[in-house]
Amino acid sequence: MTTAVLVLNCGSSSLKFAVIDPENGSRMVTGLAERVGTPDVAATIKFVGTDGALGAASALKLGAENDHRGVLAAVLEVIESWAQEHSVDLVAVGHRIVHGGEAFAASVILDDTAMAAVRACIPLAPLHNPANIAGVEAAQHVLPDVPHVGVFDTAFHQTMPSYAYRYAVPTEWANEYGVRRYGFHGTSHRYVAARAAQELGRNADPGLRLITAHLGNGSSLAAVRGGRSLDTSMGLTPLEGLVMGTRSGDVDPGVLGYIHDRTGADVSAITDDLNKRSGLLGLSGISNDMRTLDEAADSGDQKAQLAIEVFAYRLAKYIASLTVPLEGLDAVVFTGGIGENSRTVRIATLGHLTHLGLRLDPHANQRCVGGVGGQITVATDEPGTPVALVVPTDEELVIARDAAALTR
Ligand code: ADP
């Protein structure tokens, strides 16, 4: 019998799933359902072949129910019969949950008490937590006999000190409404920090100072010392910090009142613009996708060029600022779709950071793409000089491992 964990990531209209061996990270089944909750719901699934690689995606037959529970029931029926046929024992289900507020500093078994605390975090993540909860409830209904484990995007950053997480706002906002910085992408920051420590041969070093840069559609940084998050660039919501695909990152909060006065738009419309029409998309007027912008900039598009420059400048400025909580720096770690693949962004970002001793190695930078990681700065004999690395992230593997560990 092979043991495996089912990893679920439920968005408001999507459901990503994977059956993963928590020991070696191999994927046995993966799939995606889109437009969940609408009549156009559709799902695809891939199975591992005898060569160990995943085969082509095929359409998954769904039942009449188009909500999370209906889709999950169809997915699980196929997965369970596949598991039986291949002697795979599904020992746990790991759920990605976006917001754990101050209630969760680590992954937990999702019993009634834990679920009540996840529900209490809905006001902090009104778009994400309800979808995550729908996924957990649907999965518990269909698979009542295995433990369900919640893995939170916010948990890793619960080690931030109060001077890092407090905003300078009226105290009752903090006390009554939980207005503080929480941070996100914690699962990815935790994973790449541990991998980078291994690669540097310093995984037992409590003094190792890393800045992890998760750069995807959403982007954030974390300052990690000895495996603990000391600060991060996202805040109460994922809107704070770096320039992202469609999110503005930091702006003067005065922009809200100013745009309201000038256009009459209300807070929710302006917030929507800051989340969905800003960032790389807003700057370039072309796309939120870094690949498209890289190509457009190469062909001389000035707005695409500016978007990349703003992205890299903000990123470099934030990296430098996170040397404060770390009191120095041993390595910057690039990950996420952009961090792992965009050579242009790495060149532009590290170009602003030569004063920290970071000197890009153009050949190594060229090599690191499409899942290939490694050091991308020039090796130096000077002790204490920081390096930059590319480390492909794997959030699903962290979820599978946490679920397996808690189940044991
Ligand atoms: P998500 O946050 O949705 O998980 P990803 O981590 O997949 O997103 O990152 C998506 C981003 O990565 C997009 O901006 C995409 O253009 C960028 N990206 C992916 N591959 C490349 C590439 N080869 N070159 C430049 N950017 C890339």
Coordinates of C-alpha atoms and ligand atoms in Angstrom, one line a residue:
M1 CA 0.0 0.0 0.0
T2 CA 1.3 3.5 -0.9
T3 CA 0.1 6.3 1.4
A4 CA -1.0 9.6 -0.1
V5 CA -2.7 12.8 0.8
L6 CA -5.5 14.6 -1.1
V7 CA -4.7 18.3 -1.3
L8 CA -7.6 20.7 -2.0
N9 CA -7.5 24.3 -2.9
C10 CA -11.0 25.7 -3.2
G11 CA -11.5 29.2 -4.6
S12 CA -14.9 30.9 -5.0
S13 CA -15.4 29.4 -8.5
S14 CA -12.6 26.9 -8.8
L15 CA -11.3 23.8 -7.2
K16 CA -7.7 22.5 -7.6
F17 CA -6.9 19.0 -6.4
A18 CA -3.9 16.7 -6.2
V19 CA -3.1 13.3 -4.8
I20 CA 0.5 13.6 -3.5
D21 CA 3.0 11.2 -1.9
P22 CA 4.0 13.3 1.1
E23 CA 7.4 11.5 1.3
N24 CA 8.7 12.3 -2.2
G25 CA 6.3 14.9 -3.4
S26 CA 5.3 13.0 -6.5
R27 CA 1.9 13.8 -8.0
M28 CA -0.3 10.7 -8.6
V29 CA -3.4 12.6 -9.7
T30 CA -4.0 16.3 -10.4
G31 CA -7.0 18.2 -11.6
L32 CA -8.9 21.5 -11.8
A33 CA -12.6 22.4 -11.8
E34 CA -13.5 25.8 -13.1
R35 CA -16.7 27.9 -13.0
V36 CA -17.9 25.9 -10.0
G37 CA -21.4 27.0 -9.0
T38 CA -22.5 27.9 -12.6
P39 CA -24.1 25.8 -15.3
D40 CA -20.8 26.0 -17.2
V41 CA -18.8 24.1 -14.6
A42 CA -16.1 21.9 -16.1
A43 CA -13.3 19.7 -14.7
T44 CA -10.2 18.0 -16.0
I45 CA -8.1 15.3 -14.4
K46 CA -4.7 13.8 -15.0
F47 CA -3.3 10.4 -13.8
V48 CA 0.3 9.3 -13.3
G49 CA 1.4 6.8 -15.8
T50 CA 3.8 3.8 -15.5
D51 CA 6.7 6.1 -16.4
G52 CA 6.0 8.2 -13.2
A53 CA 4.9 11.2 -15.3
L54 CA 1.4 12.7 -15.4
G55 CA -0.6 11.8 -18.5
A56 CA -2.7 14.1 -20.6
A57 CA -5.7 15.9 -19.1
S58 CA -9.1 14.4 -19.7
A59 CA -12.5 15.8 -19.0
L60 CA -14.1 14.6 -15.8
K61 CA -17.8 13.6 -15.9
L62 CA -19.8 15.7 -13.4
G63 CA -23.2 15.1 -11.9
A64 CA -26.2 17.4 -11.9
E65 CA -25.0 19.4 -8.8
N66 CA -22.7 22.2 -9.9
D67 CA -21.6 23.5 -6.4
H68 CA -18.4 22.6 -4.5
R69 CA -20.1 19.6 -2.9
G70 CA -21.4 18.2 -6.2
V71 CA -18.1 18.7 -8.0
L72 CA -16.1 17.2 -5.1
A73 CA -18.4 14.2 -4.9
A74 CA -17.7 13.5 -8.6
V75 CA -13.9 14.1 -8.2
L76 CA -13.7 11.8 -5.1
E77 CA -15.7 9.0 -6.7
V78 CA -13.1 8.9 -9.5
I79 CA -10.1 9.3 -7.1
E80 CA -11.4 6.6 -4.7
S81 CA -11.8 4.0 -7.4
W82 CA -8.4 4.9 -8.8
A83 CA -6.9 4.6 -5.3
Q84 CA -8.4 1.2 -4.8
E85 CA -7.3 -0.1 -8.1
H86 CA -3.7 1.1 -7.5
S87 CA -3.5 0.2 -3.8
V88 CA -3.1 3.8 -2.7
D89 CA -4.3 4.6 0.9
L90 CA -5.6 8.2 1.2
V91 CA -4.6 9.0 4.8
A92 CA -5.7 12.6 5.0
V93 CA -7.1 15.6 3.2
G94 CA -5.1 18.8 3.3
H95 CA -7.0 22.1 2.7
R96 CA -5.5 25.4 1.8
I97 CA -7.1 28.1 3.9
V98 CA -6.4 31.7 3.2
H99 CA -7.0 33.5 6.5
G100 CA -6.4 32.2 9.9
G101 CA -6.3 35.5 11.7
E102 CA -4.5 35.3 15.1
A103 CA -6.1 32.0 15.8
F104 CA -3.7 29.8 13.8
A105 CA 0.1 29.9 14.0
A106 CA 0.4 26.4 12.5
S107 CA -1.6 23.8 10.6
V108 CA -4.4 22.0 12.5
I109 CA -6.9 19.1 12.3
L110 CA -10.2 20.7 11.3
D111 CA -12.5 19.7 14.1
D112 CA -15.6 21.7 15.1
T113 CA -13.6 24.1 17.3
A114 CA -11.1 24.8 14.5
M115 CA -13.9 25.3 11.9
A116 CA -15.6 27.8 14.2
A117 CA -12.4 29.8 14.4
V118 CA -12.0 29.6 10.6
R119 CA -15.6 31.0 10.3
A120 CA -14.7 33.8 12.7
C121 CA -12.0 34.9 10.2
I122 CA -14.5 35.4 7.4
P123 CA -14.7 39.2 7.9
L124 CA -10.9 39.3 7.4
A125 CA -11.2 37.4 4.0
P126 CA -14.8 37.7 2.8
L127 CA -14.0 36.5 -0.7
H128 CA -11.6 33.6 0.2
N129 CA -12.6 32.0 3.5
P130 CA -16.2 31.2 2.6
A131 CA -15.0 29.2 -0.5
N132 CA -12.3 27.4 1.6
I133 CA -15.0 26.5 4.2
A134 CA -17.3 25.3 1.4
G135 CA -14.5 23.0 0.2
V136 CA -13.8 21.6 3.7
E137 CA -17.5 21.0 4.4
A138 CA -18.0 19.3 1.1
A139 CA -14.9 17.1 1.5
Q140 CA -15.8 16.2 5.1
H141 CA -19.2 15.1 3.8
V142 CA -17.8 12.9 1.1
L143 CA -14.8 11.6 3.1
P144 CA -16.0 11.5 6.7
D145 CA -13.5 8.9 7.9
V146 CA -10.2 10.5 7.2
P147 CA -8.7 13.5 9.1
H148 CA -9.0 16.9 7.4
V149 CA -6.2 19.3 8.0
G150 CA -6.2 23.1 7.5
V151 CA -3.0 24.8 6.2
F152 CA -3.2 28.6 6.5
D153 CA -1.6 31.3 4.2
T154 CA -1.2 33.5 7.3
A155 CA 0.1 31.1 9.9
F156 CA 3.8 31.4 9.1
H157 CA 3.8 35.1 9.8
Q158 CA 2.3 34.8 13.3
T159 CA 5.9 35.0 14.6
M160 CA 6.1 38.7 13.6
P161 CA 6.8 41.0 16.6
S162 CA 4.1 43.5 17.4
Y163 CA 6.2 46.5 16.2
A164 CA 6.2 44.8 12.7
Y165 CA 2.5 43.9 12.6
R166 CA 0.8 46.9 14.2
Y167 CA -0.4 49.8 12.0
A168 CA -0.2 53.3 13.5
V169 CA -4.0 53.6 13.5
P170 CA -6.6 54.2 16.3
T171 CA -6.2 51.4 18.9
E172 CA -9.8 50.4 18.8
W173 CA -9.4 49.5 15.1
A174 CA -6.8 47.0 16.2
N175 CA -8.6 45.8 19.3
E176 CA -12.2 45.6 18.0
Y177 CA -11.7 44.8 14.3
G178 CA -8.4 43.0 14.2
V179 CA -6.8 45.7 12.0
R180 CA -3.1 44.7 11.9
R181 CA -0.7 43.1 9.4
Y182 CA -1.1 39.3 8.9
G183 CA 0.8 38.5 5.7
F184 CA 0.0 35.8 3.2
H185 CA 1.8 33.2 0.9
G186 CA 3.2 31.8 4.2
T187 CA 3.2 28.2 2.9
S188 CA 5.4 29.2 0.0
H189 CA 7.7 31.5 2.1
R190 CA 8.2 28.6 4.6
Y191 CA 8.9 26.1 1.9
V192 CA 11.4 28.1 -0.1
A193 CA 13.2 29.3 3.1
A194 CA 13.7 25.7 4.2
R195 CA 14.9 24.7 0.7
A196 CA 17.2 27.6 0.4
A197 CA 18.7 26.9 3.9
Q198 CA 19.4 23.3 2.7
E199 CA 21.0 24.5 -0.5
L200 CA 23.2 26.8 1.4
G201 CA 24.2 24.0 3.8
R202 CA 22.8 25.9 6.7
N203 CA 19.4 24.3 7.6
A204 CA 20.3 24.0 11.2
D205 CA 21.5 27.6 11.5
P206 CA 19.2 29.7 13.7
G207 CA 21.0 32.9 12.6
L208 CA 20.4 32.4 8.8
R209 CA 18.9 35.6 7.3
L210 CA 16.8 35.2 4.2
I211 CA 14.5 37.4 2.2
T212 CA 12.1 35.2 0.3
A213 CA 10.4 36.8 -2.7
H214 CA 7.2 35.0 -3.8
L215 CA 6.5 36.7 -7.2
G216 CA 3.4 35.4 -8.9
N217 CA 0.1 37.0 -9.8
G218 CA 0.1 38.1 -6.2
S219 CA 3.5 38.9 -4.8
S220 CA 5.0 39.3 -1.3
L221 CA 8.3 39.2 0.5
A222 CA 9.2 37.7 3.9
A223 CA 12.1 38.4 6.2
V224 CA 13.0 35.0 7.6
R225 CA 15.6 34.4 10.3
G226 CA 16.4 30.8 11.4
G227 CA 13.1 29.6 9.7
R228 CA 10.9 32.2 11.5
S229 CA 9.1 35.1 9.7
L230 CA 10.0 38.4 11.2
D231 CA 8.2 40.7 8.7
T232 CA 6.4 40.5 5.4
S233 CA 5.2 42.9 2.8
M234 CA 1.5 42.1 2.7
G235 CA -0.8 43.3 5.5
L236 CA -4.4 43.1 6.6
T237 CA -5.2 42.1 3.1
P238 CA -3.1 41.0 0.1
L239 CA -3.3 44.5 -1.3
E240 CA -0.3 45.9 0.6
G241 CA 3.3 45.9 -0.5
L242 CA 4.8 45.1 -3.8
V243 CA 3.4 45.9 -7.3
M244 CA 1.4 42.8 -8.5
G245 CA -0.3 41.6 -11.6
T246 CA -3.5 43.7 -11.0
R247 CA -3.0 45.0 -7.5
S248 CA -1.4 48.3 -6.8
G249 CA 0.6 47.3 -3.7
D250 CA 1.4 50.4 -1.5
V251 CA -0.3 53.6 -2.3
D252 CA -1.0 56.7 -0.3
P253 CA -4.2 55.9 1.6
G254 CA -5.2 59.5 0.7
V255 CA -5.8 58.2 -2.8
L256 CA -9.2 56.8 -1.7
G257 CA -10.6 60.1 -0.6
Y258 CA -9.1 62.0 -3.5
I259 CA -10.6 59.6 -6.2
H260 CA -13.9 59.6 -4.4
D261 CA -14.0 63.4 -4.4
R262 CA -13.0 63.6 -8.1
T263 CA -15.1 60.8 -9.5
G264 CA -17.8 60.1 -6.9
A265 CA -16.8 56.4 -6.9
D266 CA -17.5 54.7 -3.5
V267 CA -14.9 52.8 -1.3
S268 CA -15.8 49.4 -2.7
A269 CA -15.5 50.6 -6.4
I270 CA -12.1 52.2 -5.7
T271 CA -10.9 49.2 -3.7
D272 CA -11.9 47.0 -6.7
D273 CA -9.9 49.2 -9.0
L274 CA -6.8 48.9 -6.7
N275 CA -7.2 45.1 -6.7
K276 CA -8.2 44.4 -10.3
R277 CA -7.2 47.3 -12.6
S278 CA -3.9 48.4 -11.1
G279 CA -0.4 46.8 -10.8
L280 CA 1.3 45.7 -14.0
L281 CA -2.0 45.9 -15.8
G282 CA -2.7 49.5 -14.7
L283 CA 0.8 50.6 -15.5
S284 CA 1.2 49.0 -18.9
G285 CA -2.4 49.2 -20.1
I286 CA -1.7 45.9 -21.9
S287 CA -1.6 42.9 -19.5
N288 CA -1.1 41.7 -15.9
D289 CA 1.1 38.9 -17.3
M290 CA 4.9 39.3 -17.0
R291 CA 5.6 37.1 -20.0
T292 CA 3.5 39.4 -22.2
L293 CA 5.2 42.5 -20.8
D294 CA 8.7 41.0 -21.2
E295 CA 7.9 40.5 -24.9
A296 CA 6.2 43.9 -25.4
A297 CA 9.2 45.7 -23.7
D298 CA 11.6 43.8 -26.0
S299 CA 9.7 45.1 -29.0
G300 CA 10.0 48.7 -27.7
D301 CA 6.7 49.2 -25.8
Q302 CA 7.5 52.0 -23.4
K303 CA 4.6 51.4 -21.0
A304 CA 5.5 47.8 -20.7
Q305 CA 9.1 48.8 -20.0
L306 CA 7.9 51.3 -17.3
A307 CA 5.7 48.6 -15.7
I308 CA 8.7 46.3 -15.3
E309 CA 10.8 49.1 -14.0
V310 CA 8.3 50.1 -11.4
F311 CA 7.8 46.5 -10.4
A312 CA 11.6 45.9 -10.0
Y313 CA 12.3 49.2 -8.2
R314 CA 9.5 48.7 -5.6
L315 CA 10.7 45.1 -5.1
A316 CA 14.4 46.2 -4.6
K317 CA 13.4 48.9 -2.2
Y318 CA 11.3 46.4 -0.2
I319 CA 14.1 43.9 -0.2
A320 CA 16.5 46.5 1.2
S321 CA 14.0 47.5 3.9
L322 CA 13.7 43.9 5.1
T323 CA 17.4 43.9 5.9
V324 CA 16.3 46.0 9.0
P325 CA 14.5 43.2 10.8
L326 CA 17.2 40.7 9.8
E327 CA 20.0 43.0 10.8
G328 CA 21.8 42.0 7.6
L329 CA 21.3 39.5 4.8
D330 CA 22.6 36.1 3.8
A331 CA 20.4 35.4 0.7
V332 CA 17.6 36.7 -1.4
V333 CA 15.4 33.8 -2.7
F334 CA 13.3 34.2 -5.9
T335 CA 10.2 32.0 -6.4
G336 CA 6.7 32.0 -7.9
G337 CA 6.0 32.2 -11.7
I338 CA 7.8 35.5 -12.1
G339 CA 10.6 34.8 -9.6
E340 CA 11.3 31.4 -11.1
N341 CA 11.1 32.5 -14.7
S342 CA 11.6 36.2 -15.4
R343 CA 15.2 36.8 -16.1
T344 CA 14.4 40.4 -16.8
V345 CA 12.9 41.1 -13.4
R346 CA 15.8 39.4 -11.7
I347 CA 18.3 41.6 -13.7
A348 CA 16.4 44.8 -13.0
T349 CA 15.9 44.0 -9.3
L350 CA 19.4 42.9 -8.5
G351 CA 20.7 45.9 -10.5
H352 CA 19.3 48.1 -7.7
L353 CA 21.0 46.1 -5.0
T354 CA 24.7 46.0 -5.9
H355 CA 25.4 48.1 -2.8
L356 CA 24.4 45.1 -0.7
G357 CA 27.1 43.1 -2.5
L358 CA 24.6 41.2 -4.8
R359 CA 26.2 40.8 -8.2
L360 CA 24.2 38.9 -10.8
D361 CA 25.9 36.1 -12.7
P362 CA 24.3 36.5 -16.2
H363 CA 24.9 32.8 -17.2
A364 CA 23.4 31.4 -14.0
N365 CA 20.5 33.8 -14.4
Q366 CA 19.9 32.5 -17.9
R367 CA 20.0 28.9 -16.8
C368 CA 17.4 29.3 -14.0
V369 CA 14.0 29.0 -15.7
G370 CA 11.1 26.5 -15.9
G371 CA 11.7 24.8 -12.6
V372 CA 15.5 24.9 -12.7
G373 CA 16.8 26.6 -9.5
G374 CA 20.2 27.6 -8.2
Q375 CA 22.5 30.5 -7.2
I376 CA 22.3 33.4 -9.6
T377 CA 24.9 35.7 -8.1
V378 CA 28.7 35.7 -8.7
A379 CA 30.5 33.5 -6.2
T380 CA 32.9 35.6 -4.0
D381 CA 35.5 34.8 -1.4
E382 CA 34.6 37.8 0.7
P383 CA 33.0 36.4 3.9
G384 CA 29.5 37.6 4.6
T385 CA 28.6 38.6 1.1
P386 CA 24.9 37.8 0.4
V387 CA 23.8 35.6 -2.5
A388 CA 20.6 35.4 -4.6
L389 CA 19.0 32.0 -5.4
V390 CA 16.1 30.8 -7.4
V391 CA 14.1 28.1 -5.6
P392 CA 10.9 26.7 -7.3
T393 CA 8.1 26.7 -4.8
D394 CA 5.7 23.8 -3.9
E395 CA 2.9 24.8 -1.7
E396 CA 0.9 21.7 -2.3
L397 CA 3.7 19.5 -1.0
V398 CA 3.8 21.6 2.2
I399 CA 0.1 21.0 2.6
A400 CA 0.5 17.2 2.0
R401 CA 3.4 17.0 4.5
D402 CA 1.6 18.9 7.2
A403 CA -1.6 16.8 6.7
A404 CA 0.4 13.6 6.9
A405 CA 2.4 14.7 9.9
L406 CA -0.7 15.7 11.9
T407 CA -2.5 12.5 10.9
R408 CA 0.4 10.4 12.2
Ligands
ADP1 P1 -0.2 32.5 -9.1 O1 0.1 33.6 -8.2 O2 -1.6 32.6 -9.8 O3 0.1 31.1 -8.6 P2 2.1 32.1 -10.7 O4 3.1 31.9 -9.6 O5 1.9 31.0 -11.7 O6 0.8 32.8 -10.3 O7 2.8 33.3 -11.6 C1 2.2 33.9 -12.7 C2 3.1 35.0 -13.2 O8 4.4 34.3 -13.6 C3 2.6 35.7 -14.5 O9 2.9 37.1 -14.4 C4 3.4 35.0 -15.6 O10 3.6 35.9 -16.7 C5 4.7 34.8 -14.9 N1 5.6 33.9 -15.7 C6 5.4 32.6 -15.9 N2 6.3 32.1 -16.7 C7 7.1 33.1 -17.1 C8 8.2 33.3 -18.0 N3 8.7 32.3 -18.6 N4 8.8 34.5 -18.1 C9 8.2 35.6 -17.4 N5 7.2 35.5 -16.6 C10 6.6 34.3 -16.4

